[in-house]
């Protein structure tokens, strides 16, 4: 192992220079064309793409299960100009998606990246569908000008659809995926090109995989409160919607190699976690017609506001929480709402006053709010908060509420990447053989991410990274 | 039947050097029939009542009868389990019955061939696992109670890969896949841990052989009550609302 290495930067140096591994029989040093770090939407998309370009791929996942945050993504996948939008009569273009994304991110997104993101979104969706995902319905999420959030026909969560299709495709291709395998260092030669990884297995044994290129797809750091509060001390004690493995080690790995980071302080607070839990209540509920009120029974914001705006508004309400209000019609329309009933999040009533009582909301005001909103819906005009899309009114027989409060949801910042998904160094040039995709990167979403844009980004840049890494491996 | 009962025990038997019951090849490798047991035991006193008189004082001789190819008295006689349990619970050092050359071979006394050439830390892992198996509340010990030993779960490679590929395969082989296990769930369907939104996850995500088991669901759904065999004592049945 030592002989092969020209140079191992920073902390990795000490690992290689140390005593020979004591686990001769356990050692599984090996080779691959492309190593992928992470098995979420980005990692698996990259792995499949690289494999299909004849690269020998190994995927490392530190958690005991695959899927990352994509597995638990509940909302949808944004894509512009898709066949499903066309079938639904939705007129959308990549430019409109670009504009929405730039605007939603306060023009902090890198235009070249956002363009790639928006232009490739429909093709990414088609690719997933070709792998077996059902993304046939379209809906609205905050910050989108039109219905472009795609999900399965039954209104269920989008994550299992995406990961299910990717997992099956990985299995079909017999791609080597190693769970409970933590990449502790990315290796680099004297020329500054990445050429392998050190991996710690379940038993704590470290081994090396030599690789021609490496794709970092290890996710964000929302589940690492220490890291989050380094940038935002005011988030101390916040819950997170993320899977427990979203702890940001990939960012440290890239830093060791001299990668440039961007927007690390841009951390998204999701407005609607079920109060007192770390379970996200999908934004798609509001898109599909739920309204949001405070304890005083009044709406206080356009429900389709971007996440940062909605979160800030909720934190200003009494008790720093709010209530989603919906009816039986919406319950029947969205399969995943049933899960919130199972989880015990939902209060109910036969009428607004009864619901208000069970929920701890002002009864008179709630009844008035619902009546007013229904009138606005009928008139297609919301004079109070200018909500543009009101797909349904709130009607008997039953009324429901879910108390929600903000929590840490997404880290917009990370490793700077270029339009070909290469990680960019502090000197502004790409780090040879190091590619990146998904939440570990920064630059696409700017200062705030729109709902449904993350799944889309992971697939698009995962595919670009897979393709780039395979091509790089072929050359070297 | 005897084959099924004893098949899983091969590596443990070899690993601890007590008897080669796995296959006839090992029986042919026997080189000594004296020694090991008699270092500590007077055999006439430790053999069960009714056991035929034996002249040998070493383990290898036992496999004449206690071999999966044999039938009769050893059929319902989990020889390996009994010996390993007793010795591990008594804190008997592996080296009493085993010869070990780190990274080269791990051999049962009286036999030429051993199992995996356990390196230093691998040996430690096996030793710890064996002790756990012999007397913990974990899954390994629960399996021991049903005469299931190492190779039943691990196959011939005692040290699994990080995916626990062989182990998970064996879980499914005996217990059935997720669908089958899910079908037997008695609680509310939405709390069925074998039919979760996480899809087809590995058994070992939640079920640990050599440490306390814990439902992975609890990492996010901390309020769920999810009892699990080999886990911390469960206070209640699963509940929903």
XYZ file of C-alpha atoms in Angstrom:
717
model
C 0.000 0.000 0.000
C 2.665 2.464 0.944
C 4.706 1.750 -2.154
C 1.924 2.700 -4.468
C 1.273 6.014 -2.897
C 3.213 8.988 -4.078
C 1.652 11.277 -1.615
C -1.177 11.263 0.785
C -2.223 14.666 1.834
C -2.858 15.934 5.301
C -4.201 13.496 7.841
C -4.190 10.616 5.419
C -0.417 10.783 5.522
C -0.216 9.530 9.034
C -2.477 6.623 8.249
C -0.268 5.367 5.482
C 2.957 6.073 7.296
C 1.860 4.107 10.340
C 2.460 0.478 11.135
C 1.323 -2.198 8.731
C -2.303 -3.183 9.229
C -2.794 -5.834 11.873
C -5.652 -7.374 9.946
C -3.897 -9.173 7.163
C -6.659 -11.699 6.750
C -9.384 -9.075 6.866
C -7.698 -6.686 4.457
C -9.492 -6.309 1.216
C -7.390 -3.822 -0.609
C -8.564 -3.610 -4.157
C -9.078 -1.600 -7.293
C -11.917 0.104 -9.056
C -12.282 2.480 -11.941
C -14.708 4.661 -10.051
C -15.355 4.871 -6.331
C -18.616 6.455 -5.214
C -18.968 7.729 -1.667
C -22.605 7.640 -0.636
C -25.630 5.646 -1.750
C -28.399 8.229 -1.946
C -29.942 9.559 -5.124
C -26.704 11.198 -6.250
C -24.405 8.293 -5.437
C -26.577 5.633 -6.990
C -27.301 7.701 -10.096
C -23.578 8.247 -10.496
C -22.782 4.586 -9.919
C -25.314 3.335 -12.449
C -24.216 5.869 -15.042
C -20.531 5.066 -14.600
C -21.230 1.335 -14.672
C -23.201 1.676 -17.888
C -20.162 3.375 -19.387
C -18.148 0.244 -18.609
C -16.490 1.436 -15.434
C -15.904 -0.934 -12.549
C -17.659 0.818 -9.689
C -17.617 0.386 -5.914
C -20.088 2.313 -3.764
C -19.327 2.940 -0.097
C -22.084 3.732 2.377
C -21.265 4.290 6.022
C -24.800 3.585 7.247
C -26.276 0.083 7.565
C -28.858 0.880 4.909
C -28.636 2.531 1.535
C -30.655 5.483 0.309
C -29.457 8.474 2.308
C -31.887 11.323 2.593
C -33.363 10.486 -0.800
C -34.916 7.384 0.726
C -36.996 9.519 3.048
C -37.759 12.384 0.659
C -41.474 12.890 0.883
C -42.294 15.711 -1.502
C -41.570 15.488 -5.193
C -39.017 15.845 -7.942
C -39.017 19.100 -9.857
C -38.598 18.865 -13.598
C -39.597 21.223 -16.373
C -41.112 20.311 -19.712
C -41.958 16.718 -18.878
C -44.451 14.449 -20.565
C -46.503 14.404 -17.383
C -46.738 18.165 -17.268
C -47.810 18.153 -20.877
C -50.484 15.556 -20.159
C -51.715 17.690 -17.274
C -51.769 20.806 -19.415
C -48.956 22.489 -17.519
C -46.824 24.812 -19.572
C -43.309 24.899 -18.235
C -39.839 25.517 -19.591
C -36.317 25.039 -18.299
C -35.987 28.808 -18.273
C -38.952 29.182 -15.954
C -37.479 26.542 -13.654
C -34.154 28.362 -13.842
C -35.792 31.658 -12.942
C -37.746 30.151 -10.043
C -34.620 28.458 -8.712
C -32.501 31.578 -8.972
C -35.190 33.681 -7.371
C -35.839 31.129 -4.631
C -32.115 31.060 -3.894
C -31.929 34.863 -3.749
C -29.819 34.866 -6.906
C -27.013 33.235 -5.008
C -27.100 30.113 -7.186
C -24.341 29.822 -9.772
C -26.037 30.528 -13.111
C -24.068 27.937 -15.085
C -25.005 25.226 -12.576
C -28.633 26.235 -12.346
C -28.861 26.179 -16.122
C -27.483 22.640 -16.283
C -29.828 21.682 -13.473
C -32.963 23.050 -15.121
C -32.118 21.994 -18.677
C -31.455 18.393 -17.695
C -34.345 17.982 -15.276
C -36.823 16.426 -17.701
C -34.197 14.012 -19.010
C -33.305 13.024 -15.451
C -36.946 12.297 -14.755
C -37.235 10.262 -17.949
C -34.156 8.314 -16.935
C -35.664 7.454 -13.571
C -38.912 6.426 -15.219
C -36.941 4.201 -17.582
C -35.487 2.535 -14.502
C -38.955 1.865 -13.146
C -39.902 4.881 -11.028
C -43.474 6.158 -11.053
C -43.308 9.949 -11.230
C -46.476 10.440 -13.164
C -48.319 13.098 -11.205
C -47.468 16.750 -10.913
C -48.126 19.159 -8.076
C -47.006 22.493 -6.716
C -44.442 23.314 -4.104
C -43.384 26.627 -2.630
C -41.530 28.978 -4.955
C -42.584 27.205 -8.149
C -44.492 29.187 -10.772
C -46.231 26.104 -12.114
C -46.918 22.497 -11.155
C -43.545 20.809 -11.649
C -43.146 18.628 -8.593
C -43.430 15.025 -9.775
C -44.422 12.085 -7.626
C -46.075 8.694 -7.809
C -49.643 8.245 -8.953
C -50.961 7.341 -5.514
C -49.709 10.551 -3.934
C -47.160 8.628 -1.874
C -43.697 9.931 -1.052
C -41.259 10.352 -3.903
C -38.138 9.066 -2.133
C -38.976 5.358 -2.092
C -39.924 5.599 -5.769
C -36.551 7.009 -6.694
C -34.452 4.839 -4.417
C -36.516 1.756 -5.269
C -35.803 2.208 -8.959
C -32.131 2.963 -8.347
C -31.702 0.077 -5.917
C -33.200 -2.385 -8.361
C -30.974 -1.047 -11.108
C -27.901 -1.352 -8.919
C -28.835 -4.934 -8.049
C -29.550 -5.829 -11.654
C -26.113 -4.595 -12.629
C -24.495 -6.341 -9.674
C -22.699 -3.151 -8.696
C -20.545 -3.604 -5.600
C -22.234 -1.647 -2.778
C -20.685 -1.836 0.680
C -22.704 -0.614 3.621
C -21.259 0.135 7.072
C -18.153 1.171 5.165
C -16.860 4.570 6.077
C -14.485 6.342 3.706
C -12.015 7.989 6.045
C -9.723 9.566 3.450
C -9.608 10.275 -0.230
C -6.128 9.650 -1.581
C -4.179 11.874 -3.923
C -0.941 11.499 -5.860
C 1.931 13.957 -6.165
C 0.363 15.515 -9.218
C -2.651 16.402 -7.142
C -4.952 13.874 -8.771
C -7.271 11.793 -6.647
C -6.489 8.098 -6.944
C -8.217 6.109 -4.266
C -9.812 5.944 -0.845
C -9.192 4.492 2.575
C -12.210 2.691 3.977
C -13.007 1.658 7.518
C -15.209 -1.417 7.637
C -17.763 -2.487 10.227
C -15.072 -3.927 12.469
C -12.913 -0.836 12.366
C -10.457 -2.339 9.950
C -9.044 0.069 7.364
C -8.311 -0.951 3.808
C -7.583 0.786 0.566
C -9.264 0.892 -2.798
C -7.230 2.265 -5.635
C -9.445 4.185 -8.049
C -9.056 6.180 -11.220
C -11.687 8.652 -10.122
C -13.775 9.301 -7.047
C -17.290 10.703 -6.768
C -18.243 12.406 -3.550
C -21.984 11.979 -2.999
C -22.037 11.761 0.749
C -24.854 14.175 1.550
C -25.171 17.231 3.721
C -24.727 17.902 7.420
C -28.168 18.698 8.796
C -27.902 15.847 11.299
C -24.655 17.232 12.685
C -25.858 19.861 15.107
C -22.306 20.760 16.116
C -21.483 21.638 12.536
C -24.792 23.420 12.015
C -24.472 25.582 15.107
C -20.939 26.517 14.102
C -22.590 28.555 11.369
C -25.865 29.267 13.154
C -25.628 29.177 16.944
C -29.287 30.157 17.088
C -30.255 26.688 15.807
C -29.039 24.970 18.970
C -31.552 22.398 20.102
C -33.379 22.256 16.777
C -34.606 18.916 15.508
C -33.669 17.748 12.020
C -35.701 16.019 9.365
C -32.630 14.213 8.082
C -31.576 10.605 8.314
C -29.022 10.132 11.101
C -26.093 9.700 8.717
C -26.290 13.226 7.285
C -23.325 14.397 9.288
C -21.108 16.028 6.696
C -17.879 14.016 6.809
C -17.689 14.225 3.024
C -17.119 17.937 3.295
C -14.123 17.337 5.547
C -12.771 14.732 3.110
C -12.917 17.258 0.309
C -11.388 19.989 2.433
C -8.393 17.751 3.069
C -7.841 17.730 -0.668
C -8.022 21.486 -0.962
C -11.590 21.693 -2.220
C -13.302 25.041 -2.185
C -16.422 25.292 -0.067
C -19.321 27.556 -0.768
C -22.360 28.800 1.133
C -21.686 26.707 4.213
C -23.782 29.057 6.305
C -26.815 28.649 4.067
C -28.814 26.150 6.064
C -32.442 25.611 5.345
C -34.990 25.373 8.049
C -38.021 23.397 6.943
C -41.162 25.077 8.184
C -43.207 21.989 8.871
C -41.858 19.293 11.141
C -44.570 17.669 13.196
C -44.303 19.549 16.490
C -42.078 17.832 19.023
C -40.714 15.282 16.519
C -38.108 15.102 13.779
C -40.611 13.938 11.192
C -41.243 16.170 8.252
C -44.770 16.963 7.168
C -44.558 17.352 3.435
C -44.708 20.729 1.827
C -46.852 19.100 -0.840
C -49.769 19.230 1.607
C -49.815 22.974 1.411
C -49.323 22.802 -2.328
C -52.329 20.492 -2.596
C -54.584 22.767 -0.578
C -53.841 22.818 3.150
C -53.770 26.204 4.814
C -51.678 27.246 7.789
C -52.955 29.110 10.835
C -51.586 30.208 14.176
C -52.992 29.574 17.651
C -55.154 32.616 17.212
C -56.847 30.807 14.334
C -55.573 33.148 11.652
C -53.559 32.634 8.508
C -50.351 34.613 8.718
C -48.581 33.913 5.434
C -49.032 32.791 1.862
C -48.765 29.039 2.385
C -46.764 28.676 -0.818
C -43.987 30.932 0.397
C -40.446 29.641 0.201
C -39.208 27.603 3.134
C -37.069 30.269 4.703
C -39.873 32.808 4.652
C -42.440 30.347 5.986
C -40.083 29.166 8.748
C -39.294 32.682 9.869
C -42.997 33.508 9.940
C -43.857 30.443 12.056
C -41.132 31.232 14.559
C -42.805 34.604 15.109
C -46.141 33.024 16.084
C -47.263 32.246 19.609
C -45.506 29.077 20.766
C -43.219 29.206 17.686
C -45.470 26.736 15.935
C -48.451 26.711 13.566
C -51.196 24.373 12.355
C -51.834 22.895 8.944
C -55.576 22.723 8.385
C -57.088 20.327 5.859
C -60.120 18.194 5.130
C -61.156 14.688 4.140
C -60.840 15.491 0.474
C -57.143 16.239 0.818
C -56.664 13.207 3.042
C -58.092 10.991 0.334
C -56.037 12.679 -2.356
C -52.624 12.153 -0.781
C -51.706 8.681 0.385
C -48.837 9.840 2.527
C -51.140 11.905 4.743
C -52.426 8.622 6.118
C -48.999 8.102 7.608
C -49.398 11.258 9.691
C -52.569 9.796 11.143
C -50.706 6.607 12.013
C -47.938 8.592 13.630
C -50.451 10.358 15.835
C -49.814 13.844 14.471
C -53.384 14.648 13.451
C -56.175 16.209 15.485
C -59.691 16.145 14.116
C -63.147 17.620 14.482
C -66.571 17.380 12.854
C -66.525 21.107 12.302
C -64.004 23.932 12.580
C -65.013 24.744 16.145
C -64.535 21.166 17.295
C -61.203 20.965 15.502
C -60.121 24.194 17.144
C -60.951 22.747 20.528
C -58.990 19.524 19.994
C -56.066 21.474 18.559
C -55.848 24.379 20.985
C -56.763 27.029 18.426
C -59.167 29.947 18.779
C -62.472 28.456 17.582
C -64.277 31.519 16.298
C -61.297 32.769 14.384
C -60.594 29.374 12.832
C -64.149 29.053 11.558
C -63.930 32.525 10.080
C -60.568 31.826 8.510
C -61.787 28.662 6.799
C -64.937 30.382 5.547
C -62.913 33.288 4.179
C -60.403 31.039 2.509
C -63.163 29.059 0.816
C -64.535 32.309 -0.587
C -61.080 33.269 -1.826
C -60.766 29.921 -3.511
C -64.122 30.351 -5.224
C -63.159 33.850 -6.350
C -59.638 32.678 -7.295
C -58.220 35.571 -5.375
C -56.540 35.740 -1.972
C -56.617 39.370 -0.902
C -54.988 38.580 2.453
C -51.745 36.888 1.358
C -51.932 36.686 -2.437
C -51.769 32.910 -2.537
C -51.749 32.209 -6.258
C -52.740 28.556 -6.315
C -55.746 27.426 -4.277
C -56.512 23.956 -5.591
C -59.307 23.166 -3.132
C -61.547 24.620 -0.488
C -61.778 23.137 2.990
C -65.052 21.303 3.386
C -66.961 18.905 5.673
C -67.406 16.173 6.722
C -64.204 16.213 8.765
C -61.610 18.822 9.527
C -58.046 18.079 10.534
C -54.977 19.818 11.903
C -51.303 19.008 12.297
C -49.207 21.210 14.539
C -45.923 22.059 12.865
C -42.713 23.823 13.730
C -39.467 24.510 11.865
C -36.434 22.200 11.966
C -33.105 21.807 10.200
C -33.758 20.384 6.799
C -31.099 21.014 4.214
C -27.609 22.379 3.846
C -27.340 24.424 0.665
C -23.584 24.804 1.013
C -20.779 22.367 0.443
C -18.099 21.521 -2.066
C -18.080 23.913 -4.984
C -18.648 22.087 -8.219
C -18.521 23.126 -11.851
C -20.965 22.376 -14.635
C -19.331 19.017 -15.295
C -19.673 18.011 -11.632
C -15.980 18.324 -10.855
C -15.029 19.503 -7.392
C -13.305 22.855 -7.609
C -10.158 23.551 -5.610
C -9.347 26.643 -3.611
C -7.243 27.809 -6.536
C -10.338 27.842 -8.713
C -9.439 24.900 -10.901
C -11.018 21.438 -10.758
C -9.342 18.830 -8.560
C -8.330 16.115 -11.028
C -10.390 12.913 -10.736
C -12.635 14.230 -7.975
C -16.295 14.617 -8.843
C -19.176 15.566 -6.599
C -22.959 15.579 -6.650
C -25.928 16.084 -4.390
C -26.214 17.754 -1.030
C -22.491 17.574 -0.306
C -22.070 20.238 -2.961
C -22.802 23.938 -2.947
C -23.700 26.265 -5.779
C -26.976 25.056 -7.260
C -29.499 26.235 -4.721
C -27.851 29.435 -3.646
C -29.134 30.800 -0.377
C -32.331 28.748 -0.241
C -33.520 25.545 -1.881
C -36.958 25.112 -3.352
C -38.951 22.027 -2.419
C -38.537 19.315 -5.056
C -35.244 20.718 -6.341
C -33.015 18.468 -4.295
C -34.115 15.129 -5.703
C -33.856 16.659 -9.141
C -30.351 17.961 -8.485
C -29.106 14.652 -7.126
C -30.166 12.757 -10.226
C -28.921 15.322 -12.729
C -25.524 15.957 -11.180
C -25.194 12.331 -10.113
C -25.503 11.312 -13.741
C -23.094 14.011 -14.870
C -20.587 13.005 -12.197
C -20.937 9.327 -13.128
C -20.393 10.084 -16.745
C -17.437 12.387 -16.069
C -15.793 9.977 -13.659
C -16.147 7.062 -16.070
C -14.660 9.120 -18.886
C -11.801 10.213 -16.663
C -11.154 6.618 -15.645
C -11.071 5.543 -19.257
C -8.474 8.175 -20.107
C -6.167 7.413 -17.228
C -32.135 -34.761 10.462
C -28.821 -35.114 12.129
C -27.185 -33.512 9.155
C -29.415 -30.501 9.452
C -28.837 -30.200 13.138
C -25.096 -30.399 13.033
C -24.291 -28.734 9.745
C -24.113 -25.274 11.258
C -21.569 -26.227 13.850
C -18.609 -26.996 11.693
C -16.555 -23.846 12.026
C -17.114 -23.514 15.719
C -16.118 -27.025 16.348
C -13.009 -26.574 14.349
C -12.375 -23.152 15.735
C -12.432 -24.328 19.274
C -10.804 -27.592 18.476
C -13.279 -29.773 20.206
C -14.438 -32.077 17.496
C -14.676 -32.201 13.760
C -18.251 -32.962 13.023
C -18.678 -31.112 9.807
C -17.544 -33.549 7.179
C -15.654 -36.696 6.643
C -12.623 -34.933 5.194
C -11.892 -33.557 8.596
C -12.411 -36.923 10.186
C -9.670 -38.230 7.961
C -7.365 -35.438 9.080
C -7.327 -36.658 12.633
C -3.850 -37.160 13.913
C -4.266 -37.671 17.605
C -6.829 -39.202 19.853
C -5.192 -38.446 23.111
C -4.375 -35.512 25.215
C -6.465 -32.424 25.310
C -9.497 -33.405 27.364
C -7.504 -35.385 29.836
C -5.381 -32.360 30.657
C -8.283 -31.060 32.664
C -10.801 -33.858 32.943
C -11.003 -37.402 34.072
C -13.153 -38.503 31.175
C -15.003 -41.227 33.001
C -16.389 -38.556 35.303
C -17.514 -36.024 32.730
C -19.136 -38.367 30.249
C -22.919 -38.566 30.584
C -24.594 -41.557 32.108
C -24.910 -44.390 29.689
C -22.126 -43.131 27.465
C -20.106 -46.032 26.071
C -16.749 -46.426 27.648
C -13.994 -44.674 25.731
C -10.310 -45.292 25.870
C -9.294 -42.104 24.087
C -8.479 -38.929 25.984
C -8.599 -36.417 23.127
C -11.308 -34.651 21.171
C -10.688 -36.165 17.797
C -11.805 -39.541 18.998
C -15.245 -38.171 19.819
C -16.010 -37.499 16.177
C -16.169 -41.196 15.559
C -19.705 -40.961 16.884
C -20.319 -37.244 17.132
C -20.070 -36.659 13.445
C -22.828 -35.504 11.174
C -22.337 -38.546 9.016
C -23.183 -40.781 11.945
C -26.571 -41.689 13.246
C -27.814 -42.887 16.566
C -27.069 -41.446 19.945
C -25.548 -38.255 18.593
C -28.593 -37.432 16.464
C -30.264 -35.255 19.055
C -27.074 -34.538 20.827
C -25.758 -31.031 20.198
C -22.276 -32.017 21.162
C -20.680 -28.854 19.911
C -23.161 -26.589 21.634
C -22.803 -28.359 24.945
C -19.041 -28.374 24.909
C -18.619 -24.820 23.724
C -21.220 -23.468 26.083
C -19.725 -25.141 29.101
C -16.191 -24.140 28.285
C -16.990 -20.577 27.266
C -19.140 -20.013 30.316
C -16.320 -21.330 32.467
C -14.040 -18.757 30.835
C -11.827 -21.454 29.436
C -9.163 -19.930 27.223
C -9.482 -20.936 23.589
C -5.895 -22.035 23.629
C -6.671 -24.880 25.994
C -8.232 -26.777 23.122
C -6.945 -24.832 20.133
C -3.717 -24.218 18.378
C -3.490 -20.786 16.826
C -0.819 -19.311 14.609
C -1.935 -15.721 14.092
C -2.802 -15.030 10.498
C -1.884 -18.557 9.477
C -4.089 -21.144 11.040
C -6.517 -21.811 13.789
C -6.741 -25.480 14.459
C -8.618 -27.864 16.643
C -6.287 -29.911 18.750
C -6.071 -33.321 17.220
C -6.834 -32.157 13.696
C -4.476 -31.089 10.983
C -6.664 -28.498 9.348
C -8.297 -25.529 10.917
C -10.675 -22.844 9.866
C -10.007 -19.307 8.660
C -6.429 -18.152 9.390
C -7.557 -15.693 11.989
C -5.353 -12.651 12.412
C -4.913 -11.005 15.786
C -7.981 -8.840 15.901
C -10.094 -11.409 14.137
C -9.256 -13.886 16.843
C -10.312 -11.332 19.418
C -13.596 -10.844 17.601
C -14.289 -14.561 17.497
C -13.381 -14.968 21.142
C -15.665 -12.138 22.212
C -18.453 -13.422 20.022
C -18.067 -16.904 21.479
C -18.363 -15.625 25.014
C -21.389 -13.588 24.057
C -22.946 -16.618 22.390
C -22.387 -18.678 25.502
C -24.061 -16.380 27.948
C -25.537 -13.022 26.895
C -29.068 -11.900 26.206
C -28.170 -11.125 22.615
C -29.311 -12.920 19.508
C -26.304 -15.211 19.467
C -27.198 -16.556 22.858
C -30.843 -16.891 21.912
C -29.719 -18.974 18.961
C -27.468 -21.047 21.187
C -30.573 -21.993 23.135
C -31.786 -23.596 19.942
C -28.455 -25.315 19.330
C -27.438 -22.909 16.619
C -23.737 -22.192 16.453
C -21.409 -19.948 14.460
C -21.555 -21.357 10.958
C -25.324 -21.494 10.961
C -25.190 -17.719 10.619
C -21.689 -17.031 9.320
C -21.030 -19.823 6.914
C -17.464 -20.972 6.723
C -16.008 -17.450 6.895
C -16.265 -16.488 10.508
C -15.569 -12.815 9.858
C -18.357 -11.328 7.745
C -18.048 -8.534 5.229
C -19.518 -5.171 6.153
C -22.776 -5.972 4.387
C -23.026 -9.172 6.461
C -23.906 -10.850 3.193
C -23.628 -14.445 4.365
C -25.274 -13.704 7.685
C -28.268 -12.015 6.098
C -28.557 -14.861 3.646
C -28.709 -17.315 6.513
C -31.327 -15.255 8.364
C -33.545 -15.443 5.307
C -32.771 -19.087 4.771
C -34.120 -20.049 8.191
C -36.666 -17.333 8.967
C -37.848 -16.344 5.499
C -37.586 -12.998 3.772
C -39.065 -9.678 4.867
C -42.412 -10.459 3.304
C -42.797 -13.685 5.207
C -41.682 -12.221 8.501
C -43.891 -9.181 7.984
C -46.903 -11.422 7.492
C -46.564 -12.748 11.003
C -46.636 -9.274 12.584
C -49.479 -8.935 15.058
C -49.445 -5.183 15.730
C -50.862 -2.305 13.739
C -49.796 -2.634 10.115
C -48.189 0.801 9.901
C -45.799 -0.167 12.675
C -44.745 -3.382 11.006
C -40.953 -3.092 11.085
C -40.571 -5.644 8.310
C -42.762 -3.679 5.920
C -41.424 -0.159 6.479
C -40.959 2.743 4.123
C -37.256 1.923 4.059
C -37.858 -0.967 1.694
C -35.850 -4.184 1.620
C -33.232 -3.450 4.254
C -30.832 -6.065 5.600
C -31.859 -8.079 8.678
C -28.654 -7.018 10.403
C -29.712 -3.374 10.226
C -31.666 -4.037 13.411
C -30.803 -7.585 14.477
C -27.302 -7.825 15.888
C -25.738 -11.163 16.612
C -23.201 -10.159 19.203
C -24.535 -6.951 20.675
C -27.878 -5.577 21.693
C -30.392 -5.414 18.872
C -32.378 -2.259 18.230
C -35.016 -1.307 15.675
C -33.440 1.148 13.240
C -36.828 2.892 13.071
C -36.131 4.302 16.520
C -33.319 6.478 15.196
C -35.988 8.739 13.742
C -39.222 7.584 15.376
C -38.025 7.754 18.930
C -41.539 7.494 20.310
C -42.258 4.099 18.763
C -42.378 1.075 20.974
C -40.661 -1.668 19.062
C -39.710 -4.742 21.015
C -37.012 -6.831 19.394
C -35.471 -10.173 20.352
C -32.073 -9.647 21.857
C -32.826 -5.987 22.456
C -33.225 -3.931 25.576
C -36.198 -5.106 27.600
C -39.271 -3.882 25.786
C -41.828 -2.169 27.904
C -44.855 -2.462 25.727
C -46.370 -3.715 22.559
C -46.282 -1.425 19.542
C -48.815 1.334 19.747
C -49.894 3.933 17.275
C -51.879 6.963 18.188
